[in-house]
mmCIF file of C-alpha atoms in Angstrom:
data_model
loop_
_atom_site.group_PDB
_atom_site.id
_atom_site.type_symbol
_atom_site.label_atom_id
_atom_site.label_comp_id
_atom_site.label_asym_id
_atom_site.label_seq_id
_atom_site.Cartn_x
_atom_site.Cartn_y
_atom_site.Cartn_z
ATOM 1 C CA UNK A 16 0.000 0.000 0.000
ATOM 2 C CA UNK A 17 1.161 3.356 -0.348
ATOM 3 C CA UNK A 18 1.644 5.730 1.851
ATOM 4 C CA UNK A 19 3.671 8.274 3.648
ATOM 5 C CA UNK A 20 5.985 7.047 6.588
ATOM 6 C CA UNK A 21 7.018 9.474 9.068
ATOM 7 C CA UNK A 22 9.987 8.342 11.934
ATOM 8 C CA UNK A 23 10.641 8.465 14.543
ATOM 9 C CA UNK A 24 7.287 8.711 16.207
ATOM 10 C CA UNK A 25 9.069 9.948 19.431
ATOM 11 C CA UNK A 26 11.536 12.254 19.242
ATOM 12 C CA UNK A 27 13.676 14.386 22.413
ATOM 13 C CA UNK A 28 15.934 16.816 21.938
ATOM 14 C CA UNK A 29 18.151 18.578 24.306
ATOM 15 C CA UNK A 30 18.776 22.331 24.454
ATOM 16 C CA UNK A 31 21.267 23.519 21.798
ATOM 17 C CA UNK A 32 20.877 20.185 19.322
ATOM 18 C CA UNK A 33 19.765 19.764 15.917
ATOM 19 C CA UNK A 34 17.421 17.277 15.232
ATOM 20 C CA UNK A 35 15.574 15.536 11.851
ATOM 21 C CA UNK A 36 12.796 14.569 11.133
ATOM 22 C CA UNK A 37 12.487 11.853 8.290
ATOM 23 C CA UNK A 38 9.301 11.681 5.997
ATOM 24 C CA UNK A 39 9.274 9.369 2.903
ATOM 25 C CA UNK A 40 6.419 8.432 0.303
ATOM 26 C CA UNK A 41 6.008 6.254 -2.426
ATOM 27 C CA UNK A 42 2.935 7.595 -3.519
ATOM 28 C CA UNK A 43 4.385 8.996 -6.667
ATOM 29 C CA UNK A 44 3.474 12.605 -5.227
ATOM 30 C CA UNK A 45 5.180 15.801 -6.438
ATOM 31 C CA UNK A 46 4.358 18.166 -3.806
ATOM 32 C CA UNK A 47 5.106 17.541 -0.130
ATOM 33 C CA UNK A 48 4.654 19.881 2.932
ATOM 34 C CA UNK A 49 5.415 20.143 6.537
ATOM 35 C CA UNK A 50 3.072 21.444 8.906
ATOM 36 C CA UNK A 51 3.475 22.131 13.065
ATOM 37 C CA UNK A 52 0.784 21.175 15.395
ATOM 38 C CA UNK A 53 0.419 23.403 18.646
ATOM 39 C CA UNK A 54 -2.992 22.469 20.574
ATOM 40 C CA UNK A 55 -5.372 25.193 19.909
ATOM 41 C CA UNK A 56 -3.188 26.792 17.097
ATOM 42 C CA UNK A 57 -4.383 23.777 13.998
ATOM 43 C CA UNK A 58 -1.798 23.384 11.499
ATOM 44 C CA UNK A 59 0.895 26.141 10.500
ATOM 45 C CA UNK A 60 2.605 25.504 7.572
ATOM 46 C CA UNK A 61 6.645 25.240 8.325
ATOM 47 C CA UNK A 62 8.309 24.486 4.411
ATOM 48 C CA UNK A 63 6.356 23.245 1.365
ATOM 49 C CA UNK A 64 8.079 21.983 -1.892
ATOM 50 C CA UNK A 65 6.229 21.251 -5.172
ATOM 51 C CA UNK A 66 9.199 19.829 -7.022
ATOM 52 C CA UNK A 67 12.745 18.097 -6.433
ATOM 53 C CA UNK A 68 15.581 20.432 -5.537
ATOM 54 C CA UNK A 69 13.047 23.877 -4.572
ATOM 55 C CA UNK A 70 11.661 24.346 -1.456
ATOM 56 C CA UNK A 71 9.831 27.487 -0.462
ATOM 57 C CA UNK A 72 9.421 28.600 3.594
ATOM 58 C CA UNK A 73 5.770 28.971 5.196
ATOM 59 C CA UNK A 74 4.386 30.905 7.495
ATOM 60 C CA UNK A 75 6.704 29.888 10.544
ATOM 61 C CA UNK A 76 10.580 28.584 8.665
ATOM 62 C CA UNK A 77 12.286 30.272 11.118
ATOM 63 C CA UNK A 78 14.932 27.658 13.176
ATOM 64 C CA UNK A 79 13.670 24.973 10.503
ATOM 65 C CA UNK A 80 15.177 23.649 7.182
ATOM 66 C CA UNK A 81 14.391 21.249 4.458
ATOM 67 C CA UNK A 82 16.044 19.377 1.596
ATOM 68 C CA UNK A 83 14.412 17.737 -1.066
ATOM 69 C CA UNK A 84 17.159 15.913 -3.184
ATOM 70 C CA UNK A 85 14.450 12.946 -4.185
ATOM 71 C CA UNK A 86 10.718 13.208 -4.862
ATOM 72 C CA UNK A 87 10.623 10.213 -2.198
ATOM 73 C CA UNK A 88 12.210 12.056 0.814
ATOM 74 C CA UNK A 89 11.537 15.262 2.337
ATOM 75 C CA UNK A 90 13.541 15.958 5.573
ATOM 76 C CA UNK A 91 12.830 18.189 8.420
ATOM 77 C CA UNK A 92 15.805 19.585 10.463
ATOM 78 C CA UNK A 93 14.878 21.393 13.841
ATOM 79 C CA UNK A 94 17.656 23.501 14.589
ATOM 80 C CA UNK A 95 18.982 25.116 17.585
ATOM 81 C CA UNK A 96 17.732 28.390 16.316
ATOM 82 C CA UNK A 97 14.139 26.938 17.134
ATOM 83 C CA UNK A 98 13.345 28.470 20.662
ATOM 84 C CA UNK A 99 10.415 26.429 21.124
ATOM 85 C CA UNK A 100 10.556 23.390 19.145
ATOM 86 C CA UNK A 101 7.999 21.071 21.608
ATOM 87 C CA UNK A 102 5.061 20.328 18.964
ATOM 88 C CA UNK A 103 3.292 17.482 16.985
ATOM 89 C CA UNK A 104 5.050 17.648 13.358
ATOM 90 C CA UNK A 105 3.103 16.326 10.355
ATOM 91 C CA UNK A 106 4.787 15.417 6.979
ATOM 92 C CA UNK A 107 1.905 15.478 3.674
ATOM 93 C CA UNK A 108 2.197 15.598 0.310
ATOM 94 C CA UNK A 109 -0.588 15.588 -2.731
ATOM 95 C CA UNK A 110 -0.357 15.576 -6.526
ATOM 96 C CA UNK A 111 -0.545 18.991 -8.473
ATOM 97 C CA UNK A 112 -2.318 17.860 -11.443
ATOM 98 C CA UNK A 113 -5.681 15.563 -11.953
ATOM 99 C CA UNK A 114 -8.638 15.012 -10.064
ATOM 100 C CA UNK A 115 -7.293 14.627 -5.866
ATOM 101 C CA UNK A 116 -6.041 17.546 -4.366
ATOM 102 C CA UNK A 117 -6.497 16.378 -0.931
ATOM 103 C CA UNK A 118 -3.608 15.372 1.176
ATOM 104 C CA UNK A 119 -2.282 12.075 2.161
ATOM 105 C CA UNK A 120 -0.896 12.872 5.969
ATOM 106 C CA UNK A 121 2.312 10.430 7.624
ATOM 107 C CA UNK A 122 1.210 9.612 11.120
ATOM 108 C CA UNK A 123 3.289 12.479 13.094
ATOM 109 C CA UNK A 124 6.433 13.271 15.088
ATOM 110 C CA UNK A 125 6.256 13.695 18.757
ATOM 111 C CA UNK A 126 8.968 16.388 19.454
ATOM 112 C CA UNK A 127 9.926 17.099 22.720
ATOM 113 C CA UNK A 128 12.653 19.567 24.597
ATOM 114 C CA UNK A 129 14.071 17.813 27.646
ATOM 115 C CA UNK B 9 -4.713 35.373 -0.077
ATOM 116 C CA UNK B 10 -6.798 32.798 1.432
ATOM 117 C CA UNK B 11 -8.481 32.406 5.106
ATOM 118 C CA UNK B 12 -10.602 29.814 7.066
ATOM 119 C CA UNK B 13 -12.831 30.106 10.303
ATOM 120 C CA UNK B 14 -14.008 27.590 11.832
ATOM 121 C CA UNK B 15 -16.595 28.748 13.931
ATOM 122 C CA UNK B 16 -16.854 26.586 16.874
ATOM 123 C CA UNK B 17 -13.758 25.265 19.022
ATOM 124 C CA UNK B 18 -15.812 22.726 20.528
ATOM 125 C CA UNK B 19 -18.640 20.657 19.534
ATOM 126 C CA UNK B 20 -20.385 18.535 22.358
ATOM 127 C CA UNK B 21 -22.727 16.421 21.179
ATOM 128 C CA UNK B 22 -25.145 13.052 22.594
ATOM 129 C CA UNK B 23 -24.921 9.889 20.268
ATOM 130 C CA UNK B 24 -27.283 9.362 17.451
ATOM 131 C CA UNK B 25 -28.221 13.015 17.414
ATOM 132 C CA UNK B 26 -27.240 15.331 14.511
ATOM 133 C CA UNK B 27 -24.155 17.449 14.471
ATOM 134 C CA UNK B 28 -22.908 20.108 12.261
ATOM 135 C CA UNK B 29 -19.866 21.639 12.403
ATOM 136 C CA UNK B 30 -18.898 25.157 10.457
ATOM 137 C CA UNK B 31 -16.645 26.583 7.926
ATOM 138 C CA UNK B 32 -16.256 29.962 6.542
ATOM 139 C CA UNK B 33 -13.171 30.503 4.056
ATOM 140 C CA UNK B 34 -12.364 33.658 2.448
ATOM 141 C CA UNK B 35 -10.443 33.836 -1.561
ATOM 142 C CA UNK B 36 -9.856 36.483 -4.254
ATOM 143 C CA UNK B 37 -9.390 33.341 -6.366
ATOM 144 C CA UNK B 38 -11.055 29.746 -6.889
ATOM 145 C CA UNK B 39 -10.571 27.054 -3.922
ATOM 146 C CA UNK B 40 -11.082 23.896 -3.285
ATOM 147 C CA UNK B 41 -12.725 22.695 -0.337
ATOM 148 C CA UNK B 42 -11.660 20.083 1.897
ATOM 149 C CA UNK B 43 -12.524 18.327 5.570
ATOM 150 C CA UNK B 44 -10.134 16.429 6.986
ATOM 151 C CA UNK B 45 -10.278 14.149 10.348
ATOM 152 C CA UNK B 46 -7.957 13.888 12.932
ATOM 153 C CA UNK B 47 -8.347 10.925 16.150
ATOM 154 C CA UNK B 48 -5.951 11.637 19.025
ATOM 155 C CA UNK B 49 -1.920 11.142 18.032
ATOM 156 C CA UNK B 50 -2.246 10.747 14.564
ATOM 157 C CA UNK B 51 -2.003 12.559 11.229
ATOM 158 C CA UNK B 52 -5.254 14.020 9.691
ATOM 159 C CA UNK B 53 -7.607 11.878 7.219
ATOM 160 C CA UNK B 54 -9.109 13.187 4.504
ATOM 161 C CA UNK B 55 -13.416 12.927 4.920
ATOM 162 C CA UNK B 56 -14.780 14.739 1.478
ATOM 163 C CA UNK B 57 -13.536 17.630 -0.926
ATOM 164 C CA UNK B 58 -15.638 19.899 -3.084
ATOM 165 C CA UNK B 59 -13.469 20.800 -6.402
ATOM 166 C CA UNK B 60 -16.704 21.441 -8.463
ATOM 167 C CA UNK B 61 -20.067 20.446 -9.913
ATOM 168 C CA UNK B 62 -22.723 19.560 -7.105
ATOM 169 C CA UNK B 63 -22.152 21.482 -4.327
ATOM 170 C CA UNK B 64 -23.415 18.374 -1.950
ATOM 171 C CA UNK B 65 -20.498 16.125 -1.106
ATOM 172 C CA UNK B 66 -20.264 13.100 0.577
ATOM 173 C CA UNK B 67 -17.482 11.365 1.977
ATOM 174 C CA UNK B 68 -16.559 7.983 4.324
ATOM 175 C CA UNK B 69 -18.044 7.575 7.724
ATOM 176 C CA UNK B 70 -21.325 9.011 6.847
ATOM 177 C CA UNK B 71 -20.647 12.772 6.472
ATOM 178 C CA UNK B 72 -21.674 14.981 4.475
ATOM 179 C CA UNK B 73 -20.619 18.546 3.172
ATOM 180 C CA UNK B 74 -22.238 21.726 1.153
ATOM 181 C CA UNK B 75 -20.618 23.999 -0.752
ATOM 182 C CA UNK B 76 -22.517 28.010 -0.482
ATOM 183 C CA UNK B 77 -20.620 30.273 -2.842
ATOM 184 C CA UNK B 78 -22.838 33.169 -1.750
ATOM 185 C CA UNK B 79 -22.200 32.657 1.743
ATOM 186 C CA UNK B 80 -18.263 31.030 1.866
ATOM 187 C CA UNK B 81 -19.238 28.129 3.673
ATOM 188 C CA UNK B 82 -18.599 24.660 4.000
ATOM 189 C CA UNK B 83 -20.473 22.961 6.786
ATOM 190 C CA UNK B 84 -19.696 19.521 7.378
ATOM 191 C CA UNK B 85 -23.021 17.261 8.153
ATOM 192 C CA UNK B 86 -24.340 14.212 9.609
ATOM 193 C CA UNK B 87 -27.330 12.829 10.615
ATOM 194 C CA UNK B 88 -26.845 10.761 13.499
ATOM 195 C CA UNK B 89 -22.836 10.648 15.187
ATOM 196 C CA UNK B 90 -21.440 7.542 16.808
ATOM 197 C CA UNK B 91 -19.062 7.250 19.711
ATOM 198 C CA UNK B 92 -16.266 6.533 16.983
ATOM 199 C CA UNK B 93 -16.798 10.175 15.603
ATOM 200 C CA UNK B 94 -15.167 11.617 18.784
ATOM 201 C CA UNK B 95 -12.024 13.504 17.061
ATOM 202 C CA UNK B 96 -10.887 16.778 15.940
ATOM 203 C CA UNK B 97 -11.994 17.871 12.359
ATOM 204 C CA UNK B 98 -10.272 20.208 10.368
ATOM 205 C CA UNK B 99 -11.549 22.635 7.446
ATOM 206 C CA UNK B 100 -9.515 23.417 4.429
ATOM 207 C CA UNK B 101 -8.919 25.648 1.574
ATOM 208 C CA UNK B 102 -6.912 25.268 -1.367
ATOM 209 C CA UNK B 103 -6.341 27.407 -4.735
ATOM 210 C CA UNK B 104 -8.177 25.900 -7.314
ATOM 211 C CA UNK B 105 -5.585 26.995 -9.922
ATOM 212 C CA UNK B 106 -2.160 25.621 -10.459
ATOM 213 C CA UNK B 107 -3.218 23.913 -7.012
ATOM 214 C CA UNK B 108 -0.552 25.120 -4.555
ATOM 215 C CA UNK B 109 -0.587 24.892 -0.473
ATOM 216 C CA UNK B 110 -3.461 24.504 1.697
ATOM 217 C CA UNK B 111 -4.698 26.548 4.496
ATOM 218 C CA UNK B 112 -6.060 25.127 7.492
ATOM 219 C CA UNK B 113 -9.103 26.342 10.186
ATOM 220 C CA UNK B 114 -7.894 25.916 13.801
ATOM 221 C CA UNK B 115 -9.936 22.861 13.925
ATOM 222 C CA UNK B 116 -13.095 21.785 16.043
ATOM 223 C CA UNK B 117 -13.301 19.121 18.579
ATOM 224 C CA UNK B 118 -15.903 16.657 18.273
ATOM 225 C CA UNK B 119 -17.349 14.866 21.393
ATOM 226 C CA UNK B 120 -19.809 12.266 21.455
ATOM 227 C CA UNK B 121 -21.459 11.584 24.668
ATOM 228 C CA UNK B 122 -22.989 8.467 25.919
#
């Protein structure tokens, strides 16, 4: 089945260290997105890339970066520069062209500062 | 630009009653329309989408949707909620045209009482 993996499910970081977040799909999708989950706050849209090699920020890059060197894999890296990194990440990604716009969602990353 | 409301943050609700939950969205250009579903620590689901023709959509799990140009709604419907519909639902808005990244309401929390 196809579908969009997202690992690890868990994930602490200590103060001052760069973390990533992997997200893979074999759904044969061009665009893929990261959003941030605060309770209360619904999604915010972090990076968002719509081909291989470009990647355009959202509404909250800041302390975040991407890579997308392989339609497959699109990468999250928290960095230090994140003050307040402690959130429920979710990976999508959706076709550009055709009849289904909607999003296929990975399962989430539990991020936590300890 | 694009915008969504969702109007209610919480939805309490007894089972087999009816339950509808809002959306208002605001565009300068064509959207599409989507609901998604969310149960606790996972990624969202996608219920229905309006892209066009009949603006009465159905999707899984019984729900339904209509699109009101006039008004920029999309109120998500059903007739009679189970247990199992406890979750958080979230309205969406995407441009219709050289589809690019979605908005998202702040979501509404469905509860299903006994």
């Amino acid at each position: 089945d196809g579908g969009i993996t997202q690992s690890p499910k868990y994930l602490f970081r200590k103060e001052g260290q760069n973390v990533t977040l992997s997200c893979e799909q074999n759904l044969n999708h061009d665009a893929m997105y990261w959003y941030r989950q605060d309770p209360g706050q619904g999604l915010r849209l972090i990076y968002y890339s719509h081909i291989v090699n470009d990647f355009q920020k959202g509404d909250i890059a800041e302390g975040y970066s991407v890579s997308r060197e392989k339609k497959e894999s699109f990468p999250l890296t928290v960095t230090s520069a994140q003050k307040n990194p402690t959130a429920f990440y979710l990976c999508a990604s959706s076709i550009r062209t055709g009849e289904d716009y909607g999003y296929t969602f990975g399962s989430g990353t539990r991020l936590t500062v300890v | 630009a694009q915008s969504v409301t969702q109007l209610d943050s919480q939805v309490p609700v007894f089972e087999e009653a009816p339950v509808e939950l809002r959306c208002n969205y605001s565009s300068s250009v064509s959207v599409y329309l989507f609901w998604y579903v969310q149960y606790p620590n996972q990624g969202l689901q996608l219920l229905l989408k309006y892209l066009s023709g009949s603006t009465l959509v159905k999707g899984i799990n019984g729900f339904e949707a209509e699109f009101n140009k006039s008004q920029t709604s999309f109120h998500l419907r059903k007739p009679s909620v189970h247990i199992s519909d406890t979750a958080e639902y979230f309205c969406a808005v995407r441009r219709a045209a050289n589809a690019g990244k979605s908005t998202f309401g702040d979501g509404t929390t469905l509860t299903v009482k006994p």
